Amino acid sequence: MSSTYGKILKIATFGESHGVGIGVVLEGCPAGIDFDEAFIQSELDRRKPGQSRITTQRKEADEFEVMSGIFEGKTTGTPIALIIRNQDQRSKDYSHIATQYRPSHADYTYQAKYGTRDYRGGGRSSARETAARVAAGAVAKMILKKVGVQVQAYVSQVGKMKLEKDYQQLQLENAEANAVRWPEPETAQGVFDYIDQVRKEGDSIGGVVSCIITGSPVGLGEPVFDKLHAELGKAMLSINAVKGFEYGSGFAGVEMRGSEHNDAFFTDENGKVHTRTNHSGGVQGGISNGEDIYFRVAFKPVATIMQNQESLNEAGETVTVQGKGRHDPCVVPRAVPIVEAMAALVMADFYLRHQASRV
Amino acid sequence: MSSTYGKILKIATFGESHGVGIGVVLEGCPAGIDFDEAFIQSELDRRKPGQSRITTQRKEADEFEVMSGIFEGKTTGTPIALIIRNQDQRSKDYSHIATQYRPSHADYTYQAKYGTRDYRGGGRSSARETAARVAAGAVAKMILKKVGVQVQAYVSQVGKMKLEKDYQQLQLENAEANAVRWPEPETAQGVFDYIDQVRKEGDSIGGVVSCIITGSPVGLGEPVFDKLHAELGKAMLSINAVKGFEYGSGFAGVEMRGSEHNDAFFTDENGKVHTRTNHSGGVQGGISNGEDIYFRVAFKPVATIMQNQESLNEAGETVTVQGKGRHDPCVVPRAVPIVEAMAALVMADFYLRHQASRV
Amino acid sequence: MSSTYGKILKIATFGESHGVGIGVVLEGCPAGIDFDEAFIQSELDRRKPGQSRITTQRKEADEFEVMSGIFEGKTTGTPIALIIRNQDQRSKDYSHIATQYRPSHADYTYQAKYGTRDYRGGGRSSARETAARVAAGAVAKMILKKVGVQVQAYVSQVGKMKLEKDYQQLQLENAEANAVRWPEPETAQGVFDYIDQVRKEGDSIGGVVSCIITGSPVGLGEPVFDKLHAELGKAMLSINAVKGFEYGSGFAGVEMRGSEHNDAFFTDENGKVHTRTNHSGGVQGGISNGEDIYFRVAFKPVATIMQNQESLNEAGETVTVQGKGRHDPCVVPRAVPIVEAMAALVMADFYLRHQASRV
Amino acid sequence: MSSTYGKILKIATFGESHGVGIGVVLEGCPAGIDFDEAFIQSELDRRKPGQSRITTQRKEADEFEVMSGIFEGKTTGTPIALIIRNQDQRSKDYSHIATQYRPSHADYTYQAKYGTRDYRGGGRSSARETAARVAAGAVAKMILKKVGVQVQAYVSQVGKMKLEKDYQQLQLENAEANAVRWPEPETAQGVFDYIDQVRKEGDSIGGVVSCIITGSPVGLGEPVFDKLHAELGKAMLSINAVKGFEYGSGFAGVEMRGSEHNDAFFTDENGKVHTRTNHSGGVQGGISNGEDIYFRVAFKPVATIMQNQESLNEAGETVTVQGKGRHDPCVVPRAVPIVEAMAALVMADFYLRHQASRV
């Protein structure tokens, strides 16, 4: 199983939902970066379970230990290993599905591919793995901070409830003020109540996370296959439950004319090149053009629901999968820091790669 | 500039729109595959310009030469190099934009990243590069044919005109019977006429290509980062003009409940595992589950239009980019074989990788 | 800093000599391999310090913890993370060299490359990192065991003292019966005494480790750049203190005629192809031919000596580096399991890659 | 078959000895490098056959065509494709060995691994492939020239005839003045005569190529696995007929004491750090230290000889392989530019990678 990502700034994650723990090794981080452990913890806290009654009630402090790569408070350029031990495992909760294939989970495909699987909480296929990504992404954010790049995500849709405003019309920092991570204060409670209602019905619902990257220098991205948006897309699609990705005008751009879609260039008072519109989403020809990079990520409703479902066991017999355990009725509030983490890793990797493109 | 793609079955493409030619080196192709040159040519013919009045009138036969990797009609396991010489270059057509940045093209970002660019027809950023992908994809299809996997794409949307039927309700082979590659005969002419109208207005329009992969064995894809759909997504997003990717339920899945979205397992009369619905799009946990794999790819309207546009030159001065030259008013008809080629390369690569996952 | 190795079976190591600990994440291990923890520990014990008075007296139990990848005693195909905590660090032993560059160590080059370094015991450049390789190599050996491949190394030279016999004339298991790992019982004590004498003089001495791989199937290795012996060479040269690598006839082959060097083919009574001689070292055209693979690895004398040496500090001033601390007077006895580990990782990776070369 | 090499500056070679031609795609070359076609040709001329009576008499002009990557005399940052057509193929010369396994060639292993092979002149396993490396290496030298790094190789041993002087005592440019590439004028003719005598006897002989890299900045190389010397070693071992690699003190260093081997640091009049001796070979801890990098590469006697040899055919029957065709009695004179090319590619790649290690 391939679990590495990145080319220069590269991560290798490991760990199962109900094993000893999870972690990540991050290589290629430049030396001399101020290593902010409290920031990593705060990022993990944004992702961790039990934040409100609309997230899973599993209790994980998600405290991490730094195994390597830091000396006297700074990165040394050597691999940074971070580990997080699992605490609230309750593996016995899963004995009833040891030989069952939960619908729309990875039970069947893992069993078919590997001939075995760790059935406890989904094992490696659990979204618990993403805590390791968030920890690594926090380090990527430290690198980006040094070069003036910011990554900020928020929930822009839950079920049929959509944020009508563009990101420019919102105060994105408001997203962190509520459990949904919804940046519009006046509608946030309604969305929360909707998710809570879905939860009470033992069901789940999908959503969309939007992400904005500001301050990117011109020139990041590597045509032709490693286009900036292609790599961002892969990074997002590698997150559990993601079904779609679009950037700039996205699927809506399909309905536009070229004369309407093209972004006219102009220079600002400082002679800096800009575009009057930004349907390109900050990327042209796979390379950042200095405008805001923005994209949207579609998440399906979580497969774990509190309802009985028809399925199969390993013997191919029809069984009823019982709805019990702990789960998120809607994954997007906790997905926000994961989206940011993956975006930060992609951006920091391309920043470093870009440095290798000139002599 | 990174121009390689794939892990075991790997391609390296090269070439500029108005240089000597383009080509591809494909490594990792198993030995003993029947090498069907006529098939490669037929795939290139599906992509080549000048197919009808709704595609660019550039004249390129796109005939290829096999430089290596084949002996006595079969692959030998060594790298296969294919080259295609450019014929109808008309580089002087581009002298008027030698120092201009065409809106929503890659002129500005290439110049900023590399400090130079081959401005003739977009140089490396031209979609001409995709002919090399189609040639390589044809070889990937030969590999897949041997193991029973088929890849078929078609146009499912142009502007606001959408195909209302699902792929199961259509005869997909009908797509190749018209210049739009629209699989519904009764509406195809209307879409053609619409694109032709856009062309006459000197404008362009976006579209969607849908793709279906049938016959996939269970087990392809590599969690956690190289999930099957994540790699398909990157491959599609690396194609010129693509703005979005979704698979299975996609963005529409966001609005569904888990109880509705989950795909129930059952066994057919042969004991083979199937799902009653396929919102998963044939992929669960990043691994193929044996059901049809399907996805949609959003293309923006082509940036080249026959209208004058405001822009900048390299000196930062405001200029008018003149609308002249040859272009496609809508890219999706010719994008169909490109989507198939990239999908075939991803599937064949994962097929080979899967063989390396067991001992 | 790049710390990953391998293509399908891939390792990422981390950790510093006097940090929290070291470890490794191994991805691409097939599922279903019996996971033998006692064997891993026994391999670590072969490398650990303090084995005899001719090895460093640092006290490290080198006990490891399995963080992931194992379920019910078998590998699951997911990444296997192993961590080893440092115990006997004595960082203050290194305060005297905090700003000094020890001759022929990596102090100066790390400082120059990264602008900083963890000076405690050499930090990341310490051979302590190789414990992580040995742990990963033990897993690779488990894979190879399943397919009948064995890797065995031994010390064949210390200073000017050379083993005169070929490996075929020796009982290689005798190597593990003495502290030098010298497979000739009648001369082993003499070599031990020589190393001990060097130690008493506060000096160090070089040596050679020879390695034999038996049972390899025909066909491993990937021309043209990833030739089997090229990858073995890189793997060996990546071990601390290695200065040279040769396989088969090696440097001695330079003096031979082709008529003498060529290995004639014949078939044995079972129809299996063999060669009458094996100057090829079991590899032809970069691919294993089924004969024994053998190679030799040259190690320089350890740079740490118990003598005062002239050097520079970070300010560029002349200083005297004092000879104190703990060290190995000769690195090769402890290098034997490291050589085996890297060879096992290369062989197992190529075994898996080979499976991906046919369809 | 994997035929790519490098991480940032990456090459993909292709082609068979008696196919249409050979070539290389080089990606990651920075933009703005003066592209000197005459220099590439002069490098190819150093490697091409037919230079004197001690090289094979095959007639190949080795003229190349630039397919892409260059605009107005400079590199553009896009992939550079170079192709060389085969001319003097005489495939029928090989019909007698179509089903035979030539001793110590790659016939048997290719057949076993791939189930087929192009038997004409060894197909892909032929050293003809190295012409593509030399062409790519010439581009790497152009990059290195811009940053002040030089790579120079020469023949230092043929059979038992060894150059007694160190490289510092020689005028290395003298090597190019004779057909052996032997830098000591007074002994060059004797070595030439010896090789010619071996040729007349229908036999072949091995040799050693030494290589010196001057002007390297401090800091190139990537611990822990991609150490500078480890990558140089792999690059050299990937060249046809290479059996060994050593750098700095190499195998001779095994016999030295640490007190003798350690290189004392000092600063020169400009405050630049140097070492008094250079047993380290310019590399410490896997990173260049600014001193000359030097290494030696052992080549076996060429397997093709003009004598009849016992062998097997594909059916496993004993056959006599006849000694006829064209061959080099000693490979090292033509190997000199190949060694330089691979060394230049490694150095340029690490130069670019180093730029990505700081922010």
mmCIF file with all atom_site columns, N, CA and C in Angstrom, chain C residues 1-2 104 109 113 201 203-204 219 223 226-227 229 231 234 238 245 257 259 262-263 284 303 309 358, chain D residues 1-2 104 109 113 201 203 219 223 226-227 231 234 237-238 245 257-259 262-263 284 303 309 358:
data_model
loop_
_atom_site.group_PDB
_atom_site.id
_atom_site.type_symbol
_atom_site.label_atom_id
_atom_site.label_alt_id
_atom_site.label_comp_id
_atom_site.label_asym_id
_atom_site.label_entity_id
_atom_site.label_seq_id
_atom_site.pdbx_PDB_ins_code
_atom_site.Cartn_x
_atom_site.Cartn_y
_atom_site.Cartn_z
_atom_site.occupancy
_atom_site.B_iso_or_equiv
_atom_site.pdbx_formal_charge
_atom_site.auth_seq_id
_atom_site.auth_comp_id
_atom_site.auth_asym_id
_atom_site.auth_atom_id
_atom_site.pdbx_PDB_model_num
ATOM 1   N N  . MET C 1 1   ? 15.740 16.846  3.267   1.00 0.00 ? 1   MET C N  1
ATOM 2   C CA . MET C 1 1   ? 16.568 15.630  3.275   1.00 0.00 ? 1   MET C CA 1
ATOM 3   C C  . MET C 1 1   ? 15.735 14.426  2.871   1.00 0.00 ? 1   MET C C  1
ATOM 4   N N  . SER C 1 2   ? 16.192 13.807  1.814   1.00 0.00 ? 2   SER C N  1
ATOM 5   C CA . SER C 1 2   ? 15.505 12.621  1.310   1.00 0.00 ? 2   SER C CA 1
ATOM 6   C C  . SER C 1 2   ? 15.885 11.405  2.150   1.00 0.00 ? 2   SER C C  1
ATOM 7   N N  . SER C 1 104 ? 36.625 14.354  8.937   1.00 0.00 ? 104 SER C N  1
ATOM 8   C CA . SER C 1 104 ? 36.026 13.235  8.193   1.00 0.00 ? 104 SER C CA 1
ATOM 9   C C  . SER C 1 104 ? 34.675 12.781  8.737   1.00 0.00 ? 104 SER C C  1
ATOM 10  N N  . THR C 1 109 ? 29.751 19.475  6.487   1.00 0.00 ? 109 THR C N  1
ATOM 11  C CA . THR C 1 109 ? 28.864 19.478  5.316   1.00 0.00 ? 109 THR C CA 1
ATOM 12  C C  . THR C 1 109 ? 27.400 19.668  5.707   1.00 0.00 ? 109 THR C C  1
ATOM 13  N N  . LYS C 1 113 ? 25.227 22.740  4.385   1.00 0.00 ? 113 LYS C N  1
ATOM 14  C CA . LYS C 1 113 ? 24.046 22.498  3.572   1.00 0.00 ? 113 LYS C CA 1
ATOM 15  C C  . LYS C 1 113 ? 22.788 23.033  4.230   1.00 0.00 ? 113 LYS C C  1
ATOM 16  N N  . GLU C 1 201 ? 45.048 1.457   21.036  1.00 0.00 ? 201 GLU C N  1
ATOM 17  C CA . GLU C 1 201 ? 45.868 2.557   20.531  1.00 0.00 ? 201 GLU C CA 1
ATOM 18  C C  . GLU C 1 201 ? 45.037 3.802   20.263  1.00 0.00 ? 201 GLU C C  1
ATOM 19  N N  . ASP C 1 203 ? 42.812 4.141   18.064  1.00 0.00 ? 203 ASP C N  1
ATOM 20  C CA . ASP C 1 203 ? 42.712 4.349   16.620  1.00 0.00 ? 203 ASP C CA 1
ATOM 21  C C  . ASP C 1 203 ? 41.563 3.499   16.054  1.00 0.00 ? 203 ASP C C  1
ATOM 22  N N  . SER C 1 204 ? 41.405 3.524   14.756  1.00 0.00 ? 204 SER C N  1
ATOM 23  C CA . SER C 1 204 ? 40.373 2.712   14.106  1.00 0.00 ? 204 SER C CA 1
ATOM 24  C C  . SER C 1 204 ? 40.954 2.119   12.830  1.00 0.00 ? 204 SER C C  1
ATOM 25  N N  . GLY C 1 219 ? 15.468 -13.237 -13.270 1.00 0.00 ? 219 GLY C N  1
ATOM 26  C CA . GLY C 1 219 ? 14.603 -12.173 -13.766 1.00 0.00 ? 219 GLY C CA 1
ATOM 27  C C  . GLY C 1 219 ? 14.488 -10.936 -12.900 1.00 0.00 ? 219 GLY C C  1
ATOM 28  N N  . PRO C 1 223 ? 16.612 -3.271  -16.076 1.00 0.00 ? 223 PRO C N  1
ATOM 29  C CA . PRO C 1 223 ? 17.421 -2.423  -16.951 1.00 0.00 ? 223 PRO C CA 1
ATOM 30  C C  . PRO C 1 223 ? 16.587 -1.194  -17.364 1.00 0.00 ? 223 PRO C C  1
ATOM 31  N N  . ASP C 1 226 ? 18.017 0.889   -13.425 1.00 0.00 ? 226 ASP C N  1
ATOM 32  C CA . ASP C 1 226 ? 17.790 0.186   -12.154 1.00 0.00 ? 226 ASP C CA 1
ATOM 33  C C  . ASP C 1 226 ? 18.269 -1.256  -12.249 1.00 0.00 ? 226 ASP C C  1
ATOM 34  N N  . LYS C 1 227 ? 19.451 -1.434  -12.787 1.00 0.00 ? 227 LYS C N  1
ATOM 35  C CA . LYS C 1 227 ? 20.042 -2.777  -12.836 1.00 0.00 ? 227 LYS C CA 1
ATOM 36  C C  . LYS C 1 227 ? 20.149 -3.311  -11.405 1.00 0.00 ? 227 LYS C C  1
ATOM 37  N N  . HIS C 1 229 ? 22.439 -4.927  -9.831  1.00 0.00 ? 229 HIS C N  1
ATOM 38  C CA . HIS C 1 229 ? 23.693 -4.633  -9.125  1.00 0.00 ? 229 HIS C CA 1
ATOM 39  C C  . HIS C 1 229 ? 23.875 -3.123  -8.900  1.00 0.00 ? 229 HIS C C  1
ATOM 40  N N  . GLU C 1 231 ? 21.440 -1.051  -8.161  1.00 0.00 ? 231 GLU C N  1
ATOM 41  C CA . GLU C 1 231 ? 20.634 -0.726  -6.981  1.00 0.00 ? 231 GLU C CA 1
ATOM 42  C C  . GLU C 1 231 ? 21.293 -1.290  -5.721  1.00 0.00 ? 231 GLU C C  1
ATOM 43  N N  . LYS C 1 234 ? 24.046 1.151   -4.902  1.00 0.00 ? 234 LYS C N  1
ATOM 44  C CA . LYS C 1 234 ? 23.575 2.373   -4.245  1.00 0.00 ? 234 LYS C CA 1
ATOM 45  C C  . LYS C 1 234 ? 23.201 2.088   -2.795  1.00 0.00 ? 234 LYS C C  1
ATOM 46  N N  . SER C 1 238 ? 25.075 3.783   0.431   1.00 0.00 ? 238 SER C N  1
ATOM 47  C CA . SER C 1 238 ? 24.318 4.683   1.319   1.00 0.00 ? 238 SER C CA 1
ATOM 48  C C  . SER C 1 238 ? 24.568 4.385   2.791   1.00 0.00 ? 238 SER C C  1
ATOM 49  N N  . PHE C 1 245 ? 32.230 -0.558  -3.724  1.00 0.00 ? 245 PHE C N  1
ATOM 50  C CA . PHE C 1 245 ? 31.340 -1.696  -3.951  1.00 0.00 ? 245 PHE C CA 1
ATOM 51  C C  . PHE C 1 245 ? 31.801 -2.416  -5.211  1.00 0.00 ? 245 PHE C C  1
ATOM 52  N N  . ARG C 1 257 ? 40.962 -11.568 -19.236 1.00 0.00 ? 257 ARG C N  1
ATOM 53  C CA . ARG C 1 257 ? 40.568 -11.602 -20.634 1.00 0.00 ? 257 ARG C CA 1
ATOM 54  C C  . ARG C 1 257 ? 39.105 -12.029 -20.728 1.00 0.00 ? 257 ARG C C  1
ATOM 55  N N  . SER C 1 259 ? 37.868 -14.177 -22.730 1.00 0.00 ? 259 SER C N  1
ATOM 56  C CA . SER C 1 259 ? 37.815 -15.628 -22.914 1.00 0.00 ? 259 SER C CA 1
ATOM 57  C C  . SER C 1 259 ? 37.866 -16.361 -21.570 1.00 0.00 ? 259 SER C C  1
ATOM 58  N N  . ASN C 1 262 ? 34.231 -14.851 -19.356 1.00 0.00 ? 262 ASN C N  1
ATOM 59  C CA . ASN C 1 262 ? 32.883 -15.262 -19.767 1.00 0.00 ? 262 ASN C CA 1
ATOM 60  C C  . ASN C 1 262 ? 32.439 -16.532 -19.052 1.00 0.00 ? 262 ASN C C  1
ATOM 61  N N  . ASP C 1 263 ? 31.204 -16.543 -18.619 1.00 0.00 ? 263 ASP C N  1
ATOM 62  C CA . ASP C 1 263 ? 30.640 -17.687 -17.891 1.00 0.00 ? 263 ASP C CA 1
ATOM 63  C C  . ASP C 1 263 ? 29.850 -18.565 -18.853 1.00 0.00 ? 263 ASP C C  1
ATOM 64  N N  . GLN C 1 284 ? 23.369 -10.610 -15.007 1.00 0.00 ? 284 GLN C N  1
ATOM 65  C CA . GLN C 1 284 ? 23.783 -10.372 -16.398 1.00 0.00 ? 284 GLN C CA 1
ATOM 66  C C  . GLN C 1 284 ? 22.825 -9.377  -17.041 1.00 0.00 ? 284 GLN C C  1
ATOM 67  N N  . ALA C 1 303 ? 35.766 7.421   11.654  1.00 0.00 ? 303 ALA C N  1
ATOM 68  C CA . ALA C 1 303 ? 36.390 8.743   11.803  1.00 0.00 ? 303 ALA C CA 1
ATOM 69  C C  . ALA C 1 303 ? 36.639 9.109   13.264  1.00 0.00 ? 303 ALA C C  1
ATOM 70  N N  . GLN C 1 309 ? 42.956 15.847  17.371  1.00 0.00 ? 309 GLN C N  1
ATOM 71  C CA . GLN C 1 309 ? 43.158 16.144  15.962  1.00 0.00 ? 309 GLN C CA 1
ATOM 72  C C  . GLN C 1 309 ? 42.959 17.632  15.709  1.00 0.00 ? 309 GLN C C  1
ATOM 73  N N  . ARG C 1 358 ? 4.927  -8.279  -16.125 1.00 0.00 ? 358 ARG C N  1
ATOM 74  C CA . ARG C 1 358 ? 4.233  -9.147  -17.080 1.00 0.00 ? 358 ARG C CA 1
ATOM 75  C C  . ARG C 1 358 ? 2.724  -9.007  -16.881 1.00 0.00 ? 358 ARG C C  1
ATOM 76  N N  . MET D 1 1   ? 10.079 -2.233  -18.214 1.00 0.00 ? 1   MET D N  1
ATOM 77  C CA . MET D 1 1   ? 11.496 -1.880  -18.038 1.00 0.00 ? 1   MET D CA 1
ATOM 78  C C  . MET D 1 1   ? 11.621 -0.412  -17.690 1.00 0.00 ? 1   MET D C  1
ATOM 79  N N  . SER D 1 2   ? 12.243 -0.199  -16.567 1.00 0.00 ? 2   SER D N  1
ATOM 80  C CA . SER D 1 2   ? 12.449 1.169   -16.091 1.00 0.00 ? 2   SER D CA 1
ATOM 81  C C  . SER D 1 2   ? 13.641 1.784   -16.804 1.00 0.00 ? 2   SER D C  1
ATOM 82  N N  . SER D 1 104 ? 27.811 -14.577 -20.912 1.00 0.00 ? 104 SER D N  1
ATOM 83  C CA . SER D 1 104 ? 28.014 -13.314 -20.194 1.00 0.00 ? 104 SER D CA 1
ATOM 84  C C  . SER D 1 104 ? 27.390 -12.104 -20.882 1.00 0.00 ? 104 SER D C  1
ATOM 85  N N  . THR D 1 109 ? 19.022 -13.686 -19.669 1.00 0.00 ? 109 THR D N  1
ATOM 86  C CA . THR D 1 109 ? 18.206 -13.032 -18.631 1.00 0.00 ? 109 THR D CA 1
ATOM 87  C C  . THR D 1 109 ? 17.062 -12.221 -19.232 1.00 0.00 ? 109 THR D C  1
ATOM 88  N N  . LYS D 1 113 ? 13.256 -12.993 -18.347 1.00 0.00 ? 113 LYS D N  1
ATOM 89  C CA . LYS D 1 113 ? 12.440 -11.967 -17.689 1.00 0.00 ? 113 LYS D CA 1
ATOM 90  C C  . LYS D 1 113 ? 11.254 -11.559 -18.539 1.00 0.00 ? 113 LYS D C  1
ATOM 91  N N  . GLU D 1 201 ? 44.211 -11.218 -31.088 1.00 0.00 ? 201 GLU D N  1
ATOM 92  C CA . GLU D 1 201 ? 44.017 -12.560 -30.528 1.00 0.00 ? 201 GLU D CA 1
ATOM 93  C C  . GLU D 1 201 ? 42.527 -12.919 -30.435 1.00 0.00 ? 201 GLU D C  1
ATOM 94  N N  . ASP D 1 203 ? 40.376 -11.573 -28.589 1.00 0.00 ? 203 ASP D N  1
ATOM 95  C CA . ASP D 1 203 ? 39.966 -11.587 -27.178 1.00 0.00 ? 203 ASP D CA 1
ATOM 96  C C  . ASP D 1 203 ? 39.618 -10.153 -26.737 1.00 0.00 ? 203 ASP D C  1
ATOM 97  N N  . GLY D 1 219 ? 27.704 21.168  -0.340  1.00 0.00 ? 219 GLY D N  1
ATOM 98  C CA . GLY D 1 219 ? 26.283 20.989  -0.024  1.00 0.00 ? 219 GLY D CA 1
ATOM 99  C C  . GLY D 1 219 ? 25.498 20.106  -0.966  1.00 0.00 ? 219 GLY D C  1
ATOM 100 N N  . PRO D 1 223 ? 21.529 13.150  2.051   1.00 0.00 ? 223 PRO D N  1
ATOM 101 C CA . PRO D 1 223 ? 21.431 12.022  2.976   1.00 0.00 ? 223 PRO D CA 1
ATOM 102 C C  . PRO D 1 223 ? 19.959 11.704  3.223   1.00 0.00 ? 223 PRO D C  1
ATOM 103 N N  . ASP D 1 226 ? 20.143 8.982   -0.584  1.00 0.00 ? 226 ASP D N  1
ATOM 104 C CA . ASP D 1 226 ? 20.612 9.590   -1.828  1.00 0.00 ? 226 ASP D CA 1
ATOM 105 C C  . ASP D 1 226 ? 21.916 10.349  -1.607  1.00 0.00 ? 226 ASP D C  1
ATOM 106 N N  . LYS D 1 227 ? 22.829 9.707   -0.891  1.00 0.00 ? 227 LYS D N  1
ATOM 107 C CA . LYS D 1 227 ? 24.145 10.319  -0.697  1.00 0.00 ? 227 LYS D CA 1
ATOM 108 C C  . LYS D 1 227 ? 24.770 10.576  -2.066  1.00 0.00 ? 227 LYS D C  1
ATOM 109 N N  . GLU D 1 231 ? 24.650 7.870   -5.238  1.00 0.00 ? 231 GLU D N  1
ATOM 110 C CA . GLU D 1 231 ? 23.995 8.110   -6.519  1.00 0.00 ? 231 GLU D CA 1
ATOM 111 C C  . GLU D 1 231 ? 25.008 8.030   -7.657  1.00 0.00 ? 231 GLU D C  1
ATOM 112 N N  . LYS D 1 234 ? 25.522 4.324   -8.213  1.00 0.00 ? 234 LYS D N  1
ATOM 113 C CA . LYS D 1 234 ? 24.455 3.699   -8.991  1.00 0.00 ? 234 LYS D CA 1
ATOM 114 C C  . LYS D 1 234 ? 24.551 4.087   -10.467 1.00 0.00 ? 234 LYS D C  1
ATOM 115 N N  . LEU D 1 237 ? 27.360 2.116   -12.001 1.00 0.00 ? 237 LEU D N  1
ATOM 116 C CA . LEU D 1 237 ? 27.056 0.680   -12.076 1.00 0.00 ? 237 LEU D CA 1
ATOM 117 C C  . LEU D 1 237 ? 25.958 0.389   -13.092 1.00 0.00 ? 237 LEU D C  1
ATOM 118 N N  . SER D 1 238 ? 25.231 1.428   -13.495 1.00 0.00 ? 238 SER D N  1
ATOM 119 C CA . SER D 1 238 ? 24.197 1.219   -14.514 1.00 0.00 ? 238 SER D CA 1
ATOM 120 C C  . SER D 1 238 ? 24.784 1.193   -15.926 1.00 0.00 ? 238 SER D C  1
ATOM 121 N N  . PHE D 1 245 ? 32.818 0.086   -8.195  1.00 0.00 ? 245 PHE D N  1
ATOM 122 C CA . PHE D 1 245 ? 32.893 1.539   -8.028  1.00 0.00 ? 245 PHE D CA 1
ATOM 123 C C  . PHE D 1 245 ? 33.540 1.824   -6.686  1.00 0.00 ? 245 PHE D C  1
ATOM 124 N N  . ARG D 1 257 ? 44.468 3.258   8.886   1.00 0.00 ? 257 ARG D N  1
ATOM 125 C CA . ARG D 1 257 ? 44.020 3.632   10.223  1.00 0.00 ? 257 ARG D CA 1
ATOM 126 C C  . ARG D 1 257 ? 43.222 4.927   10.148  1.00 0.00 ? 257 ARG D C  1
ATOM 127 N N  . GLY D 1 258 ? 42.317 5.110   11.075  1.00 0.00 ? 258 GLY D N  1
ATOM 128 C CA . GLY D 1 258 ? 41.552 6.365   11.120  1.00 0.00 ? 258 GLY D CA 1
ATOM 129 C C  . GLY D 1 258 ? 42.455 7.573   11.269  1.00 0.00 ? 258 GLY D C  1
ATOM 130 N N  . SER D 1 259 ? 43.497 7.441   12.070  1.00 0.00 ? 259 SER D N  1
ATOM 131 C CA . SER D 1 259 ? 44.401 8.574   12.310  1.00 0.00 ? 259 SER D CA 1
ATOM 132 C C  . SER D 1 259 ? 45.102 9.010   11.026  1.00 0.00 ? 259 SER D C  1
ATOM 133 N N  . ASN D 1 262 ? 41.724 10.195  8.281   1.00 0.00 ? 262 ASN D N  1
ATOM 134 C CA . ASN D 1 262 ? 40.957 11.423  8.519   1.00 0.00 ? 262 ASN D CA 1
ATOM 135 C C  . ASN D 1 262 ? 41.585 12.630  7.818   1.00 0.00 ? 262 ASN D C  1
ATOM 136 N N  . ASP D 1 263 ? 40.726 13.444  7.231   1.00 0.00 ? 263 ASP D N  1
ATOM 137 C CA . ASP D 1 263 ? 41.176 14.625  6.492   1.00 0.00 ? 263 ASP D CA 1
ATOM 138 C C  . ASP D 1 263 ? 41.055 15.856  7.382   1.00 0.00 ? 263 ASP D C  1
ATOM 139 N N  . GLN D 1 284 ? 31.519 14.074  2.278   1.00 0.00 ? 284 GLN D N  1
ATOM 140 C CA . GLN D 1 284 ? 31.477 13.689  3.697   1.00 0.00 ? 284 GLN D CA 1
ATOM 141 C C  . GLN D 1 284 ? 30.032 13.614  4.155   1.00 0.00 ? 284 GLN D C  1
ATOM 142 N N  . ALA D 1 303 ? 32.170 -9.007  -23.366 1.00 0.00 ? 303 ALA D N  1
ATOM 143 C CA . ALA D 1 303 ? 31.772 -10.410 -23.493 1.00 0.00 ? 303 ALA D CA 1
ATOM 144 C C  . ALA D 1 303 ? 31.890 -10.916 -24.931 1.00 0.00 ? 303 ALA D C  1
ATOM 145 N N  . GLN D 1 309 ? 32.609 -20.340 -28.483 1.00 0.00 ? 309 GLN D N  1
ATOM 146 C CA . GLN D 1 309 ? 32.362 -20.621 -27.068 1.00 0.00 ? 309 GLN D CA 1
ATOM 147 C C  . GLN D 1 309 ? 31.188 -21.586 -26.915 1.00 0.00 ? 309 GLN D C  1
ATOM 148 N N  . ARG D 1 358 ? 16.272 24.670  0.823   1.00 0.00 ? 358 ARG D N  1
ATOM 149 C CA . ARG D 1 358 ? 16.225 25.832  1.720   1.00 0.00 ? 358 ARG D CA 1
ATOM 150 C C  . ARG D 1 358 ? 15.047 26.704  1.315   1.00 0.00 ? 358 ARG D C  1
#
